[in-house]
Amino acid sequence: MASLRRLPNSPFWIGCYSKADETRTQRSTKQRDRRKAQMIVDRWQESEKLASEGRLSEAQSRRIIGEIYERVNLVPLASASARDFLTGWAERRKADASMKTQASYAQVARDFVSSLGPRALLDISMITKADVAKYRDSVAQRVTKATANNCLKQLRVALGAAVRDGLSQDNPAAKVPRLHVSQDERSQRRPFSLAELRLILSHAN
């Protein structure tokens, strides 16, 4: 059962609750209001109970955090699915990027969303380093490593915008290294890919 206590030298309520391993723990709620503090510790207890039952999914975690944030700050926690954020980001870049650059951003956004599959419906904050690495490697298999590195660079810009917008805590693309490109690969010529041909034709008169 979750409960509250207060230390003599602190203005904040301390939450007392049981962890998933059935041990008791205490944490400061950082709240002076008893009702808000009780709500927070109740949500902590709920998450630990779900974890002990093996039912603490990403969606459940997000819901619990969202409830705490909204009750404390009186506004909903900002969120956006990966698909919606990336599509919107590419569209917004029309205002500050050349037509060629914006088209490239839009292509990277579409390709990354496609690479995510069902995970594209997750919150943008749920995107991982593994998701980005998978996309980088899939591009390298279709075209060249240099092109894959350029796509990775553009994806870093996109996911960095999610951090600046307060939708994500960190940029997973910044943690994914560029692929090594040998001197022979730098000078090697290749035919256009199907995606590149489509991009060219979309701008041709």
PDB file of C-alpha atoms in Angstrom:
ATOM      1  CA  MET A   1       0.000   0.000   0.000  1.00  0.00           C
ATOM      2  CA  ALA A   2       1.275   3.482  -0.863  1.00  0.00           C
ATOM      3  CA  SER A   3       1.509   6.073   1.888  1.00  0.00           C
ATOM      4  CA  LEU A   4       3.084   9.442   2.641  1.00  0.00           C
ATOM      5  CA  ARG A   5       5.372  10.846   5.287  1.00  0.00           C
ATOM      6  CA  ARG A   6       7.190  14.107   5.776  1.00  0.00           C
ATOM      7  CA  LEU A   7      10.644  14.761   7.209  1.00  0.00           C
ATOM      8  CA  PRO A   8      10.968  17.596   9.741  1.00  0.00           C
ATOM      9  CA  ASN A   9      13.488  19.525   7.628  1.00  0.00           C
ATOM     10  CA  SER A  10      11.813  19.084   4.223  1.00  0.00           C
ATOM     11  CA  PRO A  11       8.736  20.791   2.723  1.00  0.00           C
ATOM     12  CA  PHE A  12       8.103  17.869   0.376  1.00  0.00           C
ATOM     13  CA  TRP A  13       6.044  14.745   0.961  1.00  0.00           C
ATOM     14  CA  ILE A  14       7.898  11.422   0.868  1.00  0.00           C
ATOM     15  CA  GLY A  15       6.181   8.560  -0.967  1.00  0.00           C
ATOM     16  CA  CYS A  16       6.372   5.096   0.598  1.00  0.00           C
ATOM     17  CA  TYR A  17       5.441   2.106  -1.581  1.00  0.00           C
ATOM     18  CA  SER A  18       6.264  -1.517  -2.411  1.00  0.00           C
ATOM     19  CA  LYS A  19       8.569  -2.333  -5.324  1.00  0.00           C
ATOM     20  CA  ALA A  20       8.061  -5.169  -7.794  1.00  0.00           C
ATOM     21  CA  ASP A  21      10.381  -7.381  -5.707  1.00  0.00           C
ATOM     22  CA  GLU A  22       8.107  -6.748  -2.657  1.00  0.00           C
ATOM     23  CA  THR A  23      10.665  -4.605  -0.804  1.00  0.00           C
ATOM     24  CA  ARG A  24       9.568  -1.222   0.542  1.00  0.00           C
ATOM     25  CA  THR A  25      11.133   1.988  -0.703  1.00  0.00           C
ATOM     26  CA  GLN A  26      10.777   5.753  -0.188  1.00  0.00           C
ATOM     27  CA  ARG A  27      11.165   8.629  -2.625  1.00  0.00           C
ATOM     28  CA  SER A  28      10.490  12.317  -2.495  1.00  0.00           C
ATOM     29  CA  THR A  29       7.487  13.338  -4.571  1.00  0.00           C
ATOM     30  CA  LYS A  30       8.856  16.904  -4.816  1.00  0.00           C
ATOM     31  CA  GLN A  31       5.340  18.042  -3.928  1.00  0.00           C
ATOM     32  CA  ARG A  32       4.117  20.237  -1.081  1.00  0.00           C
ATOM     33  CA  ASP A  33       0.468  19.530  -1.900  1.00  0.00           C
ATOM     34  CA  ARG A  34      -0.625  16.325  -0.139  1.00  0.00           C
ATOM     35  CA  ARG A  35      -3.234  15.403  -2.770  1.00  0.00           C
ATOM     36  CA  LYS A  36      -0.773  15.692  -5.639  1.00  0.00           C
ATOM     37  CA  ALA A  37       1.833  13.774  -3.651  1.00  0.00           C
ATOM     38  CA  GLN A  38      -0.652  10.962  -2.950  1.00  0.00           C
ATOM     39  CA  MET A  39      -1.582  10.749  -6.634  1.00  0.00           C
ATOM     40  CA  ILE A  40       2.089  10.445  -7.591  1.00  0.00           C
ATOM     41  CA  VAL A  41       2.893   7.704  -5.095  1.00  0.00           C
ATOM     42  CA  ASP A  42      -0.280   5.838  -6.113  1.00  0.00           C
ATOM     43  CA  ARG A  43       0.915   5.874  -9.747  1.00  0.00           C
ATOM     44  CA  TRP A  44       4.371   4.656  -8.642  1.00  0.00           C
ATOM     45  CA  GLN A  45       2.707   1.816  -6.779  1.00  0.00           C
ATOM     46  CA  GLU A  46       0.581   0.977  -9.815  1.00  0.00           C
ATOM     47  CA  SER A  47       3.650   0.763 -12.066  1.00  0.00           C
ATOM     48  CA  GLU A  48       5.459  -1.503  -9.613  1.00  0.00           C
ATOM     49  CA  LYS A  49       2.408  -3.775  -9.395  1.00  0.00           C
ATOM     50  CA  LEU A  50       2.185  -4.032 -13.178  1.00  0.00           C
ATOM     51  CA  ALA A  51       5.929  -4.766 -13.328  1.00  0.00           C
ATOM     52  CA  SER A  52       5.605  -7.556 -10.759  1.00  0.00           C
ATOM     53  CA  GLU A  53       2.856  -9.111 -12.906  1.00  0.00           C
ATOM     54  CA  GLY A  54       4.870  -8.740 -16.123  1.00  0.00           C
ATOM     55  CA  ARG A  55       2.332  -6.303 -17.564  1.00  0.00           C
ATOM     56  CA  LEU A  56       4.286  -3.025 -17.565  1.00  0.00           C
ATOM     57  CA  SER A  57       4.380  -2.303 -21.287  1.00  0.00           C
ATOM     58  CA  GLU A  58       5.693   0.819 -23.024  1.00  0.00           C
ATOM     59  CA  ALA A  59       2.124   2.030 -23.460  1.00  0.00           C
ATOM     60  CA  GLN A  60       1.336   1.506 -19.770  1.00  0.00           C
ATOM     61  CA  SER A  61       4.503   3.342 -18.733  1.00  0.00           C
ATOM     62  CA  ARG A  62       3.648   6.269 -20.987  1.00  0.00           C
ATOM     63  CA  ARG A  63       0.092   6.399 -19.623  1.00  0.00           C
ATOM     64  CA  ILE A  64       1.245   6.478 -15.997  1.00  0.00           C
ATOM     65  CA  ILE A  65       3.841   9.181 -16.657  1.00  0.00           C
ATOM     66  CA  GLY A  66       1.272  11.172 -18.631  1.00  0.00           C
ATOM     67  CA  GLU A  67      -1.243  11.011 -15.789  1.00  0.00           C
ATOM     68  CA  ILE A  68       1.306  12.252 -13.266  1.00  0.00           C
ATOM     69  CA  TYR A  69       2.436  15.089 -15.537  1.00  0.00           C
ATOM     70  CA  GLU A  70      -1.093  16.249 -16.335  1.00  0.00           C
ATOM     71  CA  ARG A  71      -2.288  16.159 -12.718  1.00  0.00           C
ATOM     72  CA  VAL A  72       0.750  18.095 -11.479  1.00  0.00           C
ATOM     73  CA  ASN A  73       1.070  20.623 -14.326  1.00  0.00           C
ATOM     74  CA  LEU A  74      -2.618  20.826 -15.330  1.00  0.00           C
ATOM     75  CA  VAL A  75      -1.729  20.359 -19.020  1.00  0.00           C
ATOM     76  CA  PRO A  76      -1.318  17.132 -21.017  1.00  0.00           C
ATOM     77  CA  LEU A  77       2.158  15.756 -21.598  1.00  0.00           C
ATOM     78  CA  ALA A  78       3.287  16.737 -25.091  1.00  0.00           C
ATOM     79  CA  SER A  79       3.477  13.722 -27.379  1.00  0.00           C
ATOM     80  CA  ALA A  80       3.480  12.688 -31.030  1.00  0.00           C
ATOM     81  CA  SER A  81       3.813   9.403 -32.845  1.00  0.00           C
ATOM     82  CA  ALA A  82       7.046   8.873 -34.765  1.00  0.00           C
ATOM     83  CA  ARG A  83       5.118   8.895 -38.046  1.00  0.00           C
ATOM     84  CA  ASP A  84       3.246  12.126 -37.315  1.00  0.00           C
ATOM     85  CA  PHE A  85       6.282  13.938 -35.968  1.00  0.00           C
ATOM     86  CA  LEU A  86       8.607  13.013 -38.843  1.00  0.00           C
ATOM     87  CA  THR A  87       5.993  13.777 -41.496  1.00  0.00           C
ATOM     88  CA  GLY A  88       5.257  17.133 -39.874  1.00  0.00           C
ATOM     89  CA  TRP A  89       8.953  17.928 -39.431  1.00  0.00           C
ATOM     90  CA  ALA A  90       9.700  17.372 -43.115  1.00  0.00           C
ATOM     91  CA  GLU A  91       6.743  19.569 -44.075  1.00  0.00           C
ATOM     92  CA  ARG A  92       7.884  22.373 -41.741  1.00  0.00           C
ATOM     93  CA  ARG A  93      11.335  22.420 -43.322  1.00  0.00           C
ATOM     94  CA  LYS A  94       9.810  23.932 -46.465  1.00  0.00           C
ATOM     95  CA  ALA A  95      10.040  27.286 -44.715  1.00  0.00           C
ATOM     96  CA  ASP A  96      13.809  27.245 -44.144  1.00  0.00           C
ATOM     97  CA  ALA A  97      15.332  24.777 -46.621  1.00  0.00           C
ATOM     98  CA  SER A  98      15.854  24.733 -50.368  1.00  0.00           C
ATOM     99  CA  MET A  99      13.503  22.649 -52.493  1.00  0.00           C
ATOM    100  CA  LYS A 100      16.210  20.038 -53.024  1.00  0.00           C
ATOM    101  CA  THR A 101      17.061  19.807 -49.328  1.00  0.00           C
ATOM    102  CA  GLN A 102      13.410  19.646 -48.260  1.00  0.00           C
ATOM    103  CA  ALA A 103      12.725  16.885 -50.778  1.00  0.00           C
ATOM    104  CA  SER A 104      15.669  14.946 -49.356  1.00  0.00           C
ATOM    105  CA  TYR A 105      14.384  15.436 -45.798  1.00  0.00           C
ATOM    106  CA  ALA A 106      10.931  14.238 -46.849  1.00  0.00           C
ATOM    107  CA  GLN A 107      12.411  11.127 -48.492  1.00  0.00           C
ATOM    108  CA  VAL A 108      14.429  10.252 -45.371  1.00  0.00           C
ATOM    109  CA  ALA A 109      11.354  10.755 -43.181  1.00  0.00           C
ATOM    110  CA  ARG A 110       9.238   8.465 -45.393  1.00  0.00           C
ATOM    111  CA  ASP A 111      11.938   5.802 -45.603  1.00  0.00           C
ATOM    112  CA  PHE A 112      12.572   5.797 -41.855  1.00  0.00           C
ATOM    113  CA  VAL A 113       8.849   5.537 -41.092  1.00  0.00           C
ATOM    114  CA  SER A 114       8.651   2.625 -43.524  1.00  0.00           C
ATOM    115  CA  SER A 115      11.665   0.994 -41.854  1.00  0.00           C
ATOM    116  CA  LEU A 116       9.969   1.300 -38.447  1.00  0.00           C
ATOM    117  CA  GLY A 117       6.921  -0.652 -39.560  1.00  0.00           C
ATOM    118  CA  PRO A 118       4.336  -0.882 -36.726  1.00  0.00           C
ATOM    119  CA  ARG A 119       6.764   0.942 -34.396  1.00  0.00           C
ATOM    120  CA  ALA A 120       6.027   4.132 -36.360  1.00  0.00           C
ATOM    121  CA  LEU A 121       2.819   4.400 -34.316  1.00  0.00           C
ATOM    122  CA  LEU A 122       4.806   4.579 -31.066  1.00  0.00           C
ATOM    123  CA  ASP A 123       5.573   7.884 -29.421  1.00  0.00           C
ATOM    124  CA  ILE A 124       8.630   9.595 -30.922  1.00  0.00           C
ATOM    125  CA  SER A 125      10.338   9.274 -27.520  1.00  0.00           C
ATOM    126  CA  MET A 126      10.222   5.470 -27.892  1.00  0.00           C
ATOM    127  CA  ILE A 127      12.476   5.395 -30.960  1.00  0.00           C
ATOM    128  CA  THR A 128      15.741   3.633 -30.160  1.00  0.00           C
ATOM    129  CA  LYS A 129      19.321   3.438 -31.353  1.00  0.00           C
ATOM    130  CA  ALA A 130      18.519  -0.014 -32.761  1.00  0.00           C
ATOM    131  CA  ASP A 131      15.712   1.468 -34.905  1.00  0.00           C
ATOM    132  CA  VAL A 132      18.113   4.008 -36.394  1.00  0.00           C
ATOM    133  CA  ALA A 133      20.909   1.467 -36.978  1.00  0.00           C
ATOM    134  CA  LYS A 134      18.470  -0.846 -38.759  1.00  0.00           C
ATOM    135  CA  TYR A 135      17.450   2.003 -41.069  1.00  0.00           C
ATOM    136  CA  ARG A 136      21.064   3.028 -41.759  1.00  0.00           C
ATOM    137  CA  ASP A 137      22.017  -0.543 -42.657  1.00  0.00           C
ATOM    138  CA  SER A 138      18.963  -1.020 -44.897  1.00  0.00           C
ATOM    139  CA  VAL A 139      19.916   2.107 -46.872  1.00  0.00           C
ATOM    140  CA  ALA A 140      23.508   0.880 -47.205  1.00  0.00           C
ATOM    141  CA  GLN A 141      22.250  -2.401 -48.654  1.00  0.00           C
ATOM    142  CA  ARG A 142      20.230  -0.599 -51.336  1.00  0.00           C
ATOM    143  CA  VAL A 143      22.658   2.153 -52.321  1.00  0.00           C
ATOM    144  CA  THR A 144      26.099   3.170 -51.001  1.00  0.00           C
ATOM    145  CA  LYS A 145      27.536   3.600 -47.531  1.00  0.00           C
ATOM    146  CA  ALA A 146      28.119   7.282 -48.280  1.00  0.00           C
ATOM    147  CA  THR A 147      24.425   7.726 -49.071  1.00  0.00           C
ATOM    148  CA  ALA A 148      23.497   5.817 -45.901  1.00  0.00           C
ATOM    149  CA  ASN A 149      25.714   8.156 -43.879  1.00  0.00           C
ATOM    150  CA  ASN A 150      24.047  11.179 -45.448  1.00  0.00           C
ATOM    151  CA  CYS A 151      20.599   9.776 -44.585  1.00  0.00           C
ATOM    152  CA  LEU A 152      21.805   9.170 -41.028  1.00  0.00           C
ATOM    153  CA  LYS A 153      22.978  12.787 -40.836  1.00  0.00           C
ATOM    154  CA  GLN A 154      19.570  14.051 -41.906  1.00  0.00           C
ATOM    155  CA  LEU A 155      17.793  11.736 -39.474  1.00  0.00           C
ATOM    156  CA  ARG A 156      19.942  13.155 -36.670  1.00  0.00           C
ATOM    157  CA  VAL A 157      18.596  16.594 -37.574  1.00  0.00           C
ATOM    158  CA  ALA A 158      15.005  15.317 -37.467  1.00  0.00           C
ATOM    159  CA  LEU A 159      15.287  13.508 -34.130  1.00  0.00           C
ATOM    160  CA  GLY A 160      17.255  16.419 -32.705  1.00  0.00           C
ATOM    161  CA  ALA A 161      14.213  18.589 -33.412  1.00  0.00           C
ATOM    162  CA  ALA A 162      12.116  16.218 -31.279  1.00  0.00           C
ATOM    163  CA  VAL A 163      14.501  16.841 -28.371  1.00  0.00           C
ATOM    164  CA  ARG A 164      14.319  20.614 -28.829  1.00  0.00           C
ATOM    165  CA  ASP A 165      10.507  20.413 -28.976  1.00  0.00           C
ATOM    166  CA  GLY A 166      10.458  18.604 -25.616  1.00  0.00           C
ATOM    167  CA  LEU A 167       9.035  15.406 -27.107  1.00  0.00           C
ATOM    168  CA  SER A 168      12.077  13.232 -26.427  1.00  0.00           C
ATOM    169  CA  GLN A 169      14.856  13.129 -23.845  1.00  0.00           C
ATOM    170  CA  ASP A 170      17.700  12.278 -26.211  1.00  0.00           C
ATOM    171  CA  ASN A 171      18.581  11.794 -29.872  1.00  0.00           C
ATOM    172  CA  PRO A 172      19.090   8.082 -30.649  1.00  0.00           C
ATOM    173  CA  ALA A 173      20.479   8.885 -34.103  1.00  0.00           C
ATOM    174  CA  ALA A 174      23.364  10.769 -32.483  1.00  0.00           C
ATOM    175  CA  LYS A 175      24.433   7.486 -30.857  1.00  0.00           C
ATOM    176  CA  VAL A 176      24.624   5.582 -34.159  1.00  0.00           C
ATOM    177  CA  PRO A 177      28.065   5.828 -35.824  1.00  0.00           C
ATOM    178  CA  ARG A 178      28.608   6.543 -39.487  1.00  0.00           C
ATOM    179  CA  LEU A 179      29.630   3.637 -41.691  1.00  0.00           C
ATOM    180  CA  HIS A 180      33.263   3.522 -42.783  1.00  0.00           C
ATOM    181  CA  VAL A 181      33.652   4.368 -46.467  1.00  0.00           C
ATOM    182  CA  SER A 182      36.870   3.235 -48.171  1.00  0.00           C
ATOM    183  CA  GLN A 183      38.684   5.312 -50.782  1.00  0.00           C
ATOM    184  CA  ASP A 184      37.591   2.886 -53.493  1.00  0.00           C
ATOM    185  CA  GLU A 185      33.958   3.254 -52.454  1.00  0.00           C
ATOM    186  CA  ARG A 186      34.263   7.055 -52.485  1.00  0.00           C
ATOM    187  CA  SER A 187      35.394   7.082 -56.093  1.00  0.00           C
ATOM    188  CA  GLN A 188      33.128   4.288 -57.324  1.00  0.00           C
ATOM    189  CA  ARG A 189      30.289   5.231 -59.662  1.00  0.00           C
ATOM    190  CA  ARG A 190      26.941   3.493 -59.620  1.00  0.00           C
ATOM    191  CA  PRO A 191      23.571   3.763 -61.378  1.00  0.00           C
ATOM    192  CA  PHE A 192      20.730   5.743 -59.833  1.00  0.00           C
ATOM    193  CA  SER A 193      18.502   3.843 -57.419  1.00  0.00           C
ATOM    194  CA  LEU A 194      14.758   3.596 -58.046  1.00  0.00           C
ATOM    195  CA  ALA A 195      14.081   6.086 -55.223  1.00  0.00           C
ATOM    196  CA  GLU A 196      16.586   8.544 -56.722  1.00  0.00           C
ATOM    197  CA  LEU A 197      15.058   8.200 -60.184  1.00  0.00           C
ATOM    198  CA  ARG A 198      11.612   8.912 -58.750  1.00  0.00           C
ATOM    199  CA  LEU A 199      12.967  12.016 -57.012  1.00  0.00           C
ATOM    200  CA  ILE A 200      14.578  13.231 -60.242  1.00  0.00           C
ATOM    201  CA  LEU A 201      11.416  12.626 -62.275  1.00  0.00           C
ATOM    202  CA  SER A 202       9.280  14.411 -59.671  1.00  0.00           C
ATOM    203  CA  HIS A 203      11.282  17.599 -60.338  1.00  0.00           C
ATOM    204  CA  ALA A 204      11.636  17.196 -64.101  1.00  0.00           C
ATOM    205  CA  ASN A 205       9.472  19.153 -66.540  1.00  0.00           C
TER     206      ASN A 205
END
